[in-house]
mmCIF file of C-alpha atoms in Angstrom:
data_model
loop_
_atom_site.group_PDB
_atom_site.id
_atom_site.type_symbol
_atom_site.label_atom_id
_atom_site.label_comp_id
_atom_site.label_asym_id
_atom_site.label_seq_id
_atom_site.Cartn_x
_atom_site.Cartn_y
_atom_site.Cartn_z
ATOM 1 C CA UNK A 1 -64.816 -16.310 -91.039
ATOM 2 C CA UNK A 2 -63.334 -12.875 -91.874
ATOM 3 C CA UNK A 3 -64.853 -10.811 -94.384
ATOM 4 C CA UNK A 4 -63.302 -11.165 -98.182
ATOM 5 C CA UNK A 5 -61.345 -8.169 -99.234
ATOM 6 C CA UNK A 6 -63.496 -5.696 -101.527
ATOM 7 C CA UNK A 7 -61.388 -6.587 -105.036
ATOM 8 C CA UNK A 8 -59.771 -3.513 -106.492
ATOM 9 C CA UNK A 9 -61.133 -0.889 -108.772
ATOM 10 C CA UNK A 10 -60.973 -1.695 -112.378
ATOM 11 C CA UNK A 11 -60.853 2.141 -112.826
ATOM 12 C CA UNK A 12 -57.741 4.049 -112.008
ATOM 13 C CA UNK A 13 -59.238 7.058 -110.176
ATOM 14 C CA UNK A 14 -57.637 10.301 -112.391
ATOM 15 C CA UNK A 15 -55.219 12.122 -110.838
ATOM 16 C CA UNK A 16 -56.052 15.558 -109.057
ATOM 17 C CA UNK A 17 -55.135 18.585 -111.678
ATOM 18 C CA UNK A 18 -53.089 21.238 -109.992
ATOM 19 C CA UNK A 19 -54.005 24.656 -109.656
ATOM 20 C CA UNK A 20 -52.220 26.928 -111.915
ATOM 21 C CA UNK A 21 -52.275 30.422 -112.760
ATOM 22 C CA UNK A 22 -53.523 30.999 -116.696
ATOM 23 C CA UNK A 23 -50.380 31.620 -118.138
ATOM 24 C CA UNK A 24 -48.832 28.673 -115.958
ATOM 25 C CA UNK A 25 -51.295 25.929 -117.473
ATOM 26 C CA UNK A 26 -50.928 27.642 -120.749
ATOM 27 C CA UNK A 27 -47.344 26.926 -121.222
ATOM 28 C CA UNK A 28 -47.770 23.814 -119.952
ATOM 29 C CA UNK A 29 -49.614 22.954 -122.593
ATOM 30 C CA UNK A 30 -47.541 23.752 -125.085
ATOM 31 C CA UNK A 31 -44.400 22.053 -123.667
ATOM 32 C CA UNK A 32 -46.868 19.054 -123.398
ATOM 33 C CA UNK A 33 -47.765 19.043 -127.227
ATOM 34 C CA UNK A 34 -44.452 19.804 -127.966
ATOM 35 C CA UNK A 35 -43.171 16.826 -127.017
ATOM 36 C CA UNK A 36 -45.923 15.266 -128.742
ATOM 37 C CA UNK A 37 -46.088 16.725 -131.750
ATOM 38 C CA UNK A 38 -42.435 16.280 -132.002
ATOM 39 C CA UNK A 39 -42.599 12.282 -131.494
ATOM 40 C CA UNK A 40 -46.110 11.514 -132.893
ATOM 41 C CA UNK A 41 -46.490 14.209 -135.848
ATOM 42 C CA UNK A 42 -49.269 16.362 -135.768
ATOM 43 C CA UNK A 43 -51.890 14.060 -137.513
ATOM 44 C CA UNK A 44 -51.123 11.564 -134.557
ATOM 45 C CA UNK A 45 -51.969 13.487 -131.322
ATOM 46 C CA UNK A 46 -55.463 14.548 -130.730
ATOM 47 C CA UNK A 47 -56.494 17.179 -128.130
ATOM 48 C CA UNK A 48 -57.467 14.226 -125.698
ATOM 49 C CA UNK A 49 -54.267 12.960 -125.698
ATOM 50 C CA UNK A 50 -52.785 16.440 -124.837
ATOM 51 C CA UNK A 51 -55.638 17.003 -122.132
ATOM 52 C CA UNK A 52 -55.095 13.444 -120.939
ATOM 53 C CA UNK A 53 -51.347 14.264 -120.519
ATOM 54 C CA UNK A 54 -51.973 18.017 -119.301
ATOM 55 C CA UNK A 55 -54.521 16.272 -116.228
ATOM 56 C CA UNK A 56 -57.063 19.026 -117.296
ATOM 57 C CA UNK A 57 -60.843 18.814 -119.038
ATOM 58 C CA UNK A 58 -61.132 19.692 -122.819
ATOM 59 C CA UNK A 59 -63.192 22.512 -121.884
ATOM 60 C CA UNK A 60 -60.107 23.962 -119.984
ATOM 61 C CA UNK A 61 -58.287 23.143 -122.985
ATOM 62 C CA UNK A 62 -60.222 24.812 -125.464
ATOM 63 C CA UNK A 63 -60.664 27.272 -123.368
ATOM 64 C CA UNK A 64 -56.692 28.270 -123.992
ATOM 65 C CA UNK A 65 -56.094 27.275 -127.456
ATOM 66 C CA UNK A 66 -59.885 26.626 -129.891
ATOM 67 C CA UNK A 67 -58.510 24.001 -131.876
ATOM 68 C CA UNK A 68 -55.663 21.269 -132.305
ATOM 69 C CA UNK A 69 -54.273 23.705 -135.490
ATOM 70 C CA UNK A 70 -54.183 26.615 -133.822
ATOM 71 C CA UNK A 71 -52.155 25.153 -130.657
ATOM 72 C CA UNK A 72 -49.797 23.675 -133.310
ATOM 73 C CA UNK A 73 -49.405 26.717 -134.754
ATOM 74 C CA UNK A 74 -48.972 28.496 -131.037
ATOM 75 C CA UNK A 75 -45.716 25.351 -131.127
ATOM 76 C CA UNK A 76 -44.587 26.556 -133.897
ATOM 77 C CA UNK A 77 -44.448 29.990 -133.183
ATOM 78 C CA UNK A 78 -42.619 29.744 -129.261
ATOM 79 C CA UNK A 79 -39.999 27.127 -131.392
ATOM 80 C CA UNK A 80 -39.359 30.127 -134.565
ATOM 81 C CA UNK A 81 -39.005 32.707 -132.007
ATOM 82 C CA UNK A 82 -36.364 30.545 -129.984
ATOM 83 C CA UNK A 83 -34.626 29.961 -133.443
ATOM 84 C CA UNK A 84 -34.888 33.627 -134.549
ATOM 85 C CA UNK A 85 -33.677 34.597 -131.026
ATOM 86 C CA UNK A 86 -30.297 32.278 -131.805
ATOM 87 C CA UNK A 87 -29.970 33.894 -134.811
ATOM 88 C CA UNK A 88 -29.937 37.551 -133.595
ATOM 89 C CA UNK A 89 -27.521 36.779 -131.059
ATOM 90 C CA UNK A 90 -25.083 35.262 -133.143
ATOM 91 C CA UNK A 91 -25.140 37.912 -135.629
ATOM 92 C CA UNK A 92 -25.674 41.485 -133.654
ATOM 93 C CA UNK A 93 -22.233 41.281 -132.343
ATOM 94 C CA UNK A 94 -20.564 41.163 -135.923
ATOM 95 C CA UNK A 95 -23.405 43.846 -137.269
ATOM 96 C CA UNK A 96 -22.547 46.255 -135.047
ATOM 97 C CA UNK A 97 -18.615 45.897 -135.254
ATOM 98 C CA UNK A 98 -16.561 47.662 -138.147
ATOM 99 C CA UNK A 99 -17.157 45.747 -141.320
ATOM 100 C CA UNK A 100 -14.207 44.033 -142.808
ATOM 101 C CA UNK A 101 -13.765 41.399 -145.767
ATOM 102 C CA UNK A 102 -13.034 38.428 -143.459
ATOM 103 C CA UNK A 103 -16.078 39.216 -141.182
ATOM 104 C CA UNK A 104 -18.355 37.336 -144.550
ATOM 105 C CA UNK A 105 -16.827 34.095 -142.688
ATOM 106 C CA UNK A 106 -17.409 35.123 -139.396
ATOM 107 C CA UNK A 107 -21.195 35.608 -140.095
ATOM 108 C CA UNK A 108 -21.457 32.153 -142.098
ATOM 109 C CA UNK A 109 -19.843 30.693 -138.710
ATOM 110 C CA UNK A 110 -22.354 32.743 -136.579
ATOM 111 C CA UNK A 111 -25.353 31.458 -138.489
ATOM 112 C CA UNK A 112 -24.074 27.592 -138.061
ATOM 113 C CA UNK A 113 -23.267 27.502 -134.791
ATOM 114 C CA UNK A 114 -26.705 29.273 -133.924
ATOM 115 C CA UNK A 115 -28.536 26.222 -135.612
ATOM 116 C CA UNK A 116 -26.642 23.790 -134.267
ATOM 117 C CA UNK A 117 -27.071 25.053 -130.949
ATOM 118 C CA UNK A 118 -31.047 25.663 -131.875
ATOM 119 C CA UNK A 119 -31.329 22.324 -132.913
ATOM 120 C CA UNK A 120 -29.199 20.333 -130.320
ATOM 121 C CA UNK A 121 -31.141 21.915 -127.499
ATOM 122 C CA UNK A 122 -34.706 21.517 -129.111
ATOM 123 C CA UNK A 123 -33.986 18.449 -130.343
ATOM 124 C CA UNK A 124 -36.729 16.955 -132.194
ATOM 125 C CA UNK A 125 -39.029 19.584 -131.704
ATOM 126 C CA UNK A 126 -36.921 21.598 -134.783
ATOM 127 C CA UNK A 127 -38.381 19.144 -136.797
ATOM 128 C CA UNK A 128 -41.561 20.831 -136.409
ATOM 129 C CA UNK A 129 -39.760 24.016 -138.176
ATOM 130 C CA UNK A 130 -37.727 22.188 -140.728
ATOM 131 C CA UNK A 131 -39.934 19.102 -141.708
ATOM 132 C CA UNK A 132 -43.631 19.867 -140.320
ATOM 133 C CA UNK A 133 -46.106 17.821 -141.834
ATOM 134 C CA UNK A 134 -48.773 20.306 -141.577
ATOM 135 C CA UNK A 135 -47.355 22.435 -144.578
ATOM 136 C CA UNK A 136 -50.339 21.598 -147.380
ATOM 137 C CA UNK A 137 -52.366 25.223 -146.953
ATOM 138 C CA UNK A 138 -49.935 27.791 -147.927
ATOM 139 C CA UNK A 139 -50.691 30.241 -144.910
ATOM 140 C CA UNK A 140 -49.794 27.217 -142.380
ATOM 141 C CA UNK A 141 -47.200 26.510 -144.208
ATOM 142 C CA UNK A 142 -46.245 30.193 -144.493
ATOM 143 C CA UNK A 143 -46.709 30.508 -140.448
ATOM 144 C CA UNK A 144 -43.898 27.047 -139.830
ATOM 145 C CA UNK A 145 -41.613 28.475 -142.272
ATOM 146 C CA UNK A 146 -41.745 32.217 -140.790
ATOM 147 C CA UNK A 147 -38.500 31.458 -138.398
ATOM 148 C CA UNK A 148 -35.893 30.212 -141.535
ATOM 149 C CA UNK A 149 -37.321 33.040 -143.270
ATOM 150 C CA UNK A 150 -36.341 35.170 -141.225
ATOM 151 C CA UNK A 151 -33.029 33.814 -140.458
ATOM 152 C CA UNK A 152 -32.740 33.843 -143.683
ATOM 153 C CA UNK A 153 -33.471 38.126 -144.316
ATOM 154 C CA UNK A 154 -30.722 38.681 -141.174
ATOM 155 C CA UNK A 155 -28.329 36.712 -142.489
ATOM 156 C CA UNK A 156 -28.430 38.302 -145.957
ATOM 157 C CA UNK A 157 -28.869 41.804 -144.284
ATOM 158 C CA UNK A 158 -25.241 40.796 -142.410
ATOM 159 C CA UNK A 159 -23.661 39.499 -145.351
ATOM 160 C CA UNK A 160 -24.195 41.857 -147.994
ATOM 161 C CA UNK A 161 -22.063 44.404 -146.650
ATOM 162 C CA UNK A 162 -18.972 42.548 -145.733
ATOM 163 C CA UNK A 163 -19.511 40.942 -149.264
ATOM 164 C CA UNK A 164 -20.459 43.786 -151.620
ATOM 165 C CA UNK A 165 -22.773 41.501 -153.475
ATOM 166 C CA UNK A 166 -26.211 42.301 -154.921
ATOM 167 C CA UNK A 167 -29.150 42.331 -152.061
ATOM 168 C CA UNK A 168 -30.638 39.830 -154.284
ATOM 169 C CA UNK A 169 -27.631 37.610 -154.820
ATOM 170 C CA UNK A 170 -27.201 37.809 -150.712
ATOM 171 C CA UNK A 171 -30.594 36.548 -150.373
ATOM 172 C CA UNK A 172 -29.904 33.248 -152.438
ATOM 173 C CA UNK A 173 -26.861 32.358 -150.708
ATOM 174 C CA UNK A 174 -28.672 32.935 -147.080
ATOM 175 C CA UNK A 175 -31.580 30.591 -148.010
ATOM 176 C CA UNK A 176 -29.130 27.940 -149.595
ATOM 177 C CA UNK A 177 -26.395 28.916 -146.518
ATOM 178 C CA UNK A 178 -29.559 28.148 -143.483
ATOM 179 C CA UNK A 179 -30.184 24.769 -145.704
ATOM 180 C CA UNK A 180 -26.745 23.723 -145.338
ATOM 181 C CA UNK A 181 -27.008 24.822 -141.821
ATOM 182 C CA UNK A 182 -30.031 23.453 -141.191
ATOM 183 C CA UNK A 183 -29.789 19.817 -142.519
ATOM 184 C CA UNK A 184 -25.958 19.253 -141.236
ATOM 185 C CA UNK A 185 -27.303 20.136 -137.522
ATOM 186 C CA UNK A 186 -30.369 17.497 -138.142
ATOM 187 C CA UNK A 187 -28.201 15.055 -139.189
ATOM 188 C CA UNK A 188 -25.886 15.499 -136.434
ATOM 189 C CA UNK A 189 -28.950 15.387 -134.017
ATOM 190 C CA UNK A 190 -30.086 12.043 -135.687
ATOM 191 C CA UNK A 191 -26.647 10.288 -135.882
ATOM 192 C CA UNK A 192 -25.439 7.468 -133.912
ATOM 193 C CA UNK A 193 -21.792 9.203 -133.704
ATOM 194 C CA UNK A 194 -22.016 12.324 -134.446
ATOM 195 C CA UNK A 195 -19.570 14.930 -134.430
ATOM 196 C CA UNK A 196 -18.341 17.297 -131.920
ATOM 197 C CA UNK A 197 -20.634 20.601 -132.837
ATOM 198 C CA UNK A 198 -17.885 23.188 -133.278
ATOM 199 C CA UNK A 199 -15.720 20.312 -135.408
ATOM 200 C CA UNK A 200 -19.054 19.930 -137.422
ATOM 201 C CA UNK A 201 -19.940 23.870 -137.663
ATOM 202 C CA UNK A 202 -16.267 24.474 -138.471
ATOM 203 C CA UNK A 203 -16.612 22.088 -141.406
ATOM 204 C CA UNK A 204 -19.804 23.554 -142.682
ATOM 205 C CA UNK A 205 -18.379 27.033 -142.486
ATOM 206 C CA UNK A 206 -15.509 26.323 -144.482
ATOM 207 C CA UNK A 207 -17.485 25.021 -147.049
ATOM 208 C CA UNK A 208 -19.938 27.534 -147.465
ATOM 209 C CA UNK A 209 -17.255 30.517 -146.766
ATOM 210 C CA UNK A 210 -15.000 28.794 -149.701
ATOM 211 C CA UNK A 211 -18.162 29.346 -151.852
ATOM 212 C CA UNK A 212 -19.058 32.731 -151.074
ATOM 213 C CA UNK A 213 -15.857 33.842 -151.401
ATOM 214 C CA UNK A 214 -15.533 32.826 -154.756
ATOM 215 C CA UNK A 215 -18.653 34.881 -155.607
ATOM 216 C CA UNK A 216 -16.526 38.412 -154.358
ATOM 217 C CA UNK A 217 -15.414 40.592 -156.893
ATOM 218 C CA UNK A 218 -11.815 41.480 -156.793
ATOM 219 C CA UNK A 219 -12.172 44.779 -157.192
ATOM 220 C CA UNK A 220 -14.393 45.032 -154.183
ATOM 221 C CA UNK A 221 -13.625 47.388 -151.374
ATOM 222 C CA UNK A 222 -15.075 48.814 -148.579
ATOM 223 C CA UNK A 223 -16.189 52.438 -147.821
ATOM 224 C CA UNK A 224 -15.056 54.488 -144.605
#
Protein backbone atom coordinates (compact mmCIF):
# COMPACT_ATOMS: atom_id res chain seq x y z
CA UNK A 1 0.00 0.00 0.00
CA UNK A 2 1.63 3.33 -0.97
CA UNK A 3 2.50 5.73 1.55
CA UNK A 4 -0.33 8.62 2.33
CA UNK A 5 0.67 11.99 1.10
CA UNK A 6 2.21 14.26 4.02
CA UNK A 7 -1.09 16.83 4.21
CA UNK A 8 -0.11 20.39 3.48
CA UNK A 9 1.25 23.06 5.71
CA UNK A 10 -1.29 24.99 7.58
CA UNK A 11 1.37 27.79 7.52
CA UNK A 12 2.06 29.68 4.36
CA UNK A 13 5.88 29.82 4.46
CA UNK A 14 6.61 33.98 4.14
CA UNK A 15 7.87 35.06 1.18
CA UNK A 16 11.74 35.76 0.72
CA UNK A 17 12.36 39.79 1.21
CA UNK A 18 14.47 41.17 -1.56
CA UNK A 19 17.62 42.78 -1.16
CA UNK A 20 17.51 46.42 -1.55
CA UNK A 21 19.77 49.20 -1.24
CA UNK A 22 18.66 51.69 1.91
CA UNK A 23 17.18 54.27 0.03
CA UNK A 24 15.45 51.53 -2.29
CA UNK A 25 13.52 49.82 0.75
CA UNK A 26 13.00 53.23 2.13
CA UNK A 27 10.83 54.48 -0.58
CA UNK A 28 9.27 51.48 -0.75
CA UNK A 29 7.95 51.96 2.28
CA UNK A 30 6.48 54.93 1.85
CA UNK A 31 4.71 54.12 -1.46
CA UNK A 32 3.50 51.06 0.63
CA UNK A 33 1.86 53.24 3.46
CA UNK A 34 0.79 55.51 1.05
CA UNK A 35 -1.50 53.47 -0.38
CA UNK A 36 -2.52 52.54 2.95
CA UNK A 37 -2.89 55.40 4.64
CA UNK A 38 -4.77 56.70 1.74
CA UNK A 39 -7.50 53.74 1.82
CA UNK A 40 -7.46 52.81 5.56
CA UNK A 41 -6.78 56.35 7.34
CA UNK A 42 -4.02 56.60 9.51
CA UNK A 43 -5.68 55.26 12.78
CA UNK A 44 -6.36 52.00 10.66
CA UNK A 45 -2.89 50.76 9.51
CA UNK A 46 -0.43 49.69 12.06
CA UNK A 47 3.32 49.26 11.37
CA UNK A 48 2.69 45.38 11.02
CA UNK A 49 0.49 45.81 8.41
CA UNK A 50 3.03 48.04 6.51
CA UNK A 51 5.95 45.50 7.40
CA UNK A 52 3.63 42.64 6.49
CA UNK A 53 3.04 44.35 3.08
CA UNK A 54 6.78 45.70 2.74
CA UNK A 55 8.01 41.56 3.30
CA UNK A 56 10.54 43.04 5.86
CA UNK A 57 10.93 42.59 9.98
CA UNK A 58 9.76 45.55 12.23
CA UNK A 59 13.20 45.94 13.29
CA UNK A 60 14.10 46.81 9.60
CA UNK A 61 11.23 48.98 9.75
CA UNK A 62 11.97 50.94 12.63
CA UNK A 63 15.11 50.95 11.72
CA UNK A 64 14.02 53.55 8.68
CA UNK A 65 11.24 55.44 10.12
CA UNK A 66 10.95 55.16 14.65
CA UNK A 67 7.39 55.33 14.72
CA UNK A 68 3.98 54.97 12.72
CA UNK A 69 3.67 59.18 13.15
CA UNK A 70 6.72 59.97 12.01
CA UNK A 71 6.45 57.73 8.67
CA UNK A 72 3.05 59.45 8.22
CA UNK A 73 4.48 62.51 8.51
CA UNK A 74 7.60 61.36 6.03
CA UNK A 75 3.89 60.66 3.52
CA UNK A 76 2.95 63.71 4.02
CA UNK A 77 5.90 65.49 3.33
CA UNK A 78 7.03 63.44 -0.32
CA UNK A 79 2.92 64.20 -1.22
CA UNK A 80 3.33 68.47 -0.19
CA UNK A 81 6.49 68.56 -2.02
CA UNK A 82 4.87 66.86 -5.22
CA UNK A 83 1.97 69.46 -4.76
CA UNK A 84 4.30 72.44 -4.14
CA UNK A 85 6.40 71.19 -7.12
CA UNK A 86 2.92 71.54 -9.40
CA UNK A 87 2.48 74.69 -8.13
CA UNK A 88 5.90 76.24 -9.02
CA UNK A 89 5.69 75.00 -12.38
CA UNK A 90 2.51 76.36 -13.21
CA UNK A 91 3.28 79.68 -11.95
CA UNK A 92 7.24 80.45 -12.77
CA UNK A 93 6.44 80.79 -16.35
CA UNK A 94 3.86 83.73 -15.80
CA UNK A 95 6.32 85.24 -12.83
CA UNK A 96 8.98 85.65 -14.89
CA UNK A 97 7.09 87.08 -18.05
CA UNK A 98 6.16 90.93 -18.30
CA UNK A 99 3.28 91.57 -15.97
CA UNK A 100 0.07 92.60 -17.54
CA UNK A 101 -3.64 93.04 -16.16
CA UNK A 102 -5.01 89.90 -17.87
CA UNK A 103 -2.06 87.71 -16.60
CA UNK A 104 -4.36 87.85 -12.76
CA UNK A 105 -6.47 85.14 -14.87
CA UNK A 106 -3.76 83.39 -16.23
CA UNK A 107 -2.30 82.69 -12.70
CA UNK A 108 -5.88 81.70 -11.21
CA UNK A 109 -5.87 79.15 -14.32
CA UNK A 110 -2.23 78.08 -13.49
CA UNK A 111 -3.05 77.36 -9.87
CA UNK A 112 -6.28 75.09 -10.96
CA UNK A 113 -4.97 73.18 -13.41
CA UNK A 114 -1.85 72.41 -11.10
CA UNK A 115 -4.35 70.86 -8.48
CA UNK A 116 -6.25 69.15 -10.67
CA UNK A 117 -3.41 67.59 -12.18
CA UNK A 118 -1.89 67.05 -8.38
CA UNK A 119 -4.87 65.49 -7.40
CA UNK A 120 -5.88 63.32 -10.48
CA UNK A 121 -2.47 61.72 -10.47
CA UNK A 122 -2.23 61.14 -6.59
CA UNK A 123 -5.50 60.27 -6.36
CA UNK A 124 -6.54 59.48 -2.97
CA UNK A 125 -3.39 59.94 -1.45
CA UNK A 126 -4.25 64.09 -1.66
CA UNK A 127 -6.60 63.29 0.79
CA UNK A 128 -3.89 62.88 3.16
CA UNK A 129 -3.05 66.79 2.44
CA UNK A 130 -6.55 68.10 2.22
CA UNK A 131 -8.57 65.91 4.77
CA UNK A 132 -5.85 64.05 7.07
CA UNK A 133 -7.25 62.78 10.08
CA UNK A 134 -4.19 63.17 12.03
CA UNK A 135 -4.65 67.07 12.36
CA UNK A 136 -5.59 67.23 16.43
CA UNK A 137 -1.82 68.48 17.70
CA UNK A 138 -1.29 71.72 16.05
CA UNK A 139 2.44 70.99 14.91
CA UNK A 140 1.08 67.73 12.95
CA UNK A 141 -1.40 69.49 11.81
CA UNK A 142 0.91 72.41 10.97
CA UNK A 143 3.41 69.76 9.14
CA UNK A 144 0.00 68.22 6.64
CA UNK A 145 -1.04 71.64 5.97
CA UNK A 146 2.64 73.00 5.07
CA UNK A 147 2.05 72.19 1.10
CA UNK A 148 -1.53 74.48 0.68
CA UNK A 149 0.29 76.89 2.67
CA UNK A 150 2.60 77.28 0.62
CA UNK A 151 0.69 77.19 -2.50
CA UNK A 152 -1.07 79.46 -0.99
CA UNK A 153 2.17 82.34 -0.26
CA UNK A 154 3.16 81.68 -4.30
CA UNK A 155 0.05 82.22 -5.49
CA UNK A 156 -0.48 85.49 -3.60
CA UNK A 157 3.23 86.46 -4.33
CA UNK A 158 2.03 85.98 -8.34
CA UNK A 159 -1.08 87.71 -7.99
CA UNK A 160 -0.44 90.77 -6.24
CA UNK A 161 1.39 92.33 -8.89
CA UNK A 162 -0.75 91.74 -11.88
CA UNK A 163 -3.59 92.84 -9.42
CA UNK A 164 -2.26 95.85 -7.50
CA UNK A 165 -4.08 94.72 -4.43
CA UNK A 166 -2.89 94.86 -0.81
CA UNK A 167 -0.27 91.84 0.10
CA UNK A 168 -2.76 91.13 2.69
CA UNK A 169 -5.89 91.23 0.58
CA UNK A 170 -3.78 88.80 -2.02
CA UNK A 171 -3.27 86.46 0.70
CA UNK A 172 -7.13 85.98 1.43
CA UNK A 173 -8.09 85.44 -2.01
CA UNK A 174 -5.08 82.70 -2.50
CA UNK A 175 -6.23 80.69 0.57
CA UNK A 176 -10.02 80.99 -0.48
CA UNK A 177 -8.74 80.64 -4.49
CA UNK A 178 -6.55 76.91 -3.45
CA UNK A 179 -10.04 75.97 -1.54
CA UNK A 180 -11.97 76.40 -4.56
CA UNK A 181 -9.22 74.67 -6.31
CA UNK A 182 -8.78 72.20 -4.05
CA UNK A 183 -12.34 70.84 -3.33
CA UNK A 184 -13.58 71.12 -7.21
CA UNK A 185 -10.47 68.70 -8.15
CA UNK A 186 -11.64 66.23 -5.10
CA UNK A 187 -14.88 66.20 -6.21
CA UNK A 188 -14.01 65.56 -9.67
CA UNK A 189 -11.67 62.70 -8.41
CA UNK A 190 -14.66 61.22 -6.37
CA UNK A 191 -17.42 61.56 -9.05
CA UNK A 192 -19.03 58.92 -10.98
CA UNK A 193 -18.99 61.31 -14.24
CA UNK A 194 -16.90 63.71 -13.82
CA UNK A 195 -15.84 66.32 -16.02
CA UNK A 196 -13.20 66.65 -18.54
CA UNK A 197 -10.26 68.49 -16.30
CA UNK A 198 -9.57 71.50 -18.51
CA UNK A 199 -13.70 71.91 -19.01
CA UNK A 200 -13.75 71.71 -15.10
CA UNK A 201 -10.52 74.05 -14.44
CA UNK A 202 -11.88 76.40 -17.11
CA UNK A 203 -15.09 76.68 -15.10
CA UNK A 204 -13.40 77.22 -11.81
CA UNK A 205 -11.18 79.87 -13.30
CA UNK A 206 -13.86 81.86 -14.58
CA UNK A 207 -15.42 81.96 -11.46
CA UNK A 208 -12.77 82.89 -9.31
CA UNK A 209 -11.15 85.38 -12.10
CA UNK A 210 -14.85 87.09 -12.30
CA UNK A 211 -14.32 87.65 -8.52
CA UNK A 212 -10.99 88.95 -8.37
CA UNK A 213 -11.53 91.12 -10.94
CA UNK A 214 -14.17 92.82 -9.33
CA UNK A 215 -11.83 93.49 -6.36
CA UNK A 216 -9.30 95.75 -9.02
CA UNK A 217 -9.37 99.26 -8.69
CA UNK A 218 -10.02 101.16 -11.81
CA UNK A 219 -7.56 103.40 -11.47
CA UNK A 220 -4.96 100.70 -11.26
CA UNK A 221 -2.00 100.65 -13.56
CA UNK A 222 1.09 99.15 -13.94
CA UNK A 223 4.68 100.54 -13.61
CA UNK A 224 7.47 100.16 -16.42
Amino acid sequence: MPAMAEPPSETTPRPRTVRMSGGERRAQVLDIAQELFASEGYHHVSMDDIADRALVSKPVLYRHFPSKLDLYLAVVDRCGADLIAAVEEAVAPIESGPVHRGDGQAVIAAIVRAYMTFVEVAGESSGLLFESDVTRDADVRKRVEHASSVAAQRCAAVLQPVTGLPAADCDVIAVSLIALAQGAATHRLRSTDPLEAEHAADLVTRLAWAGVQGLVRADFTYGG
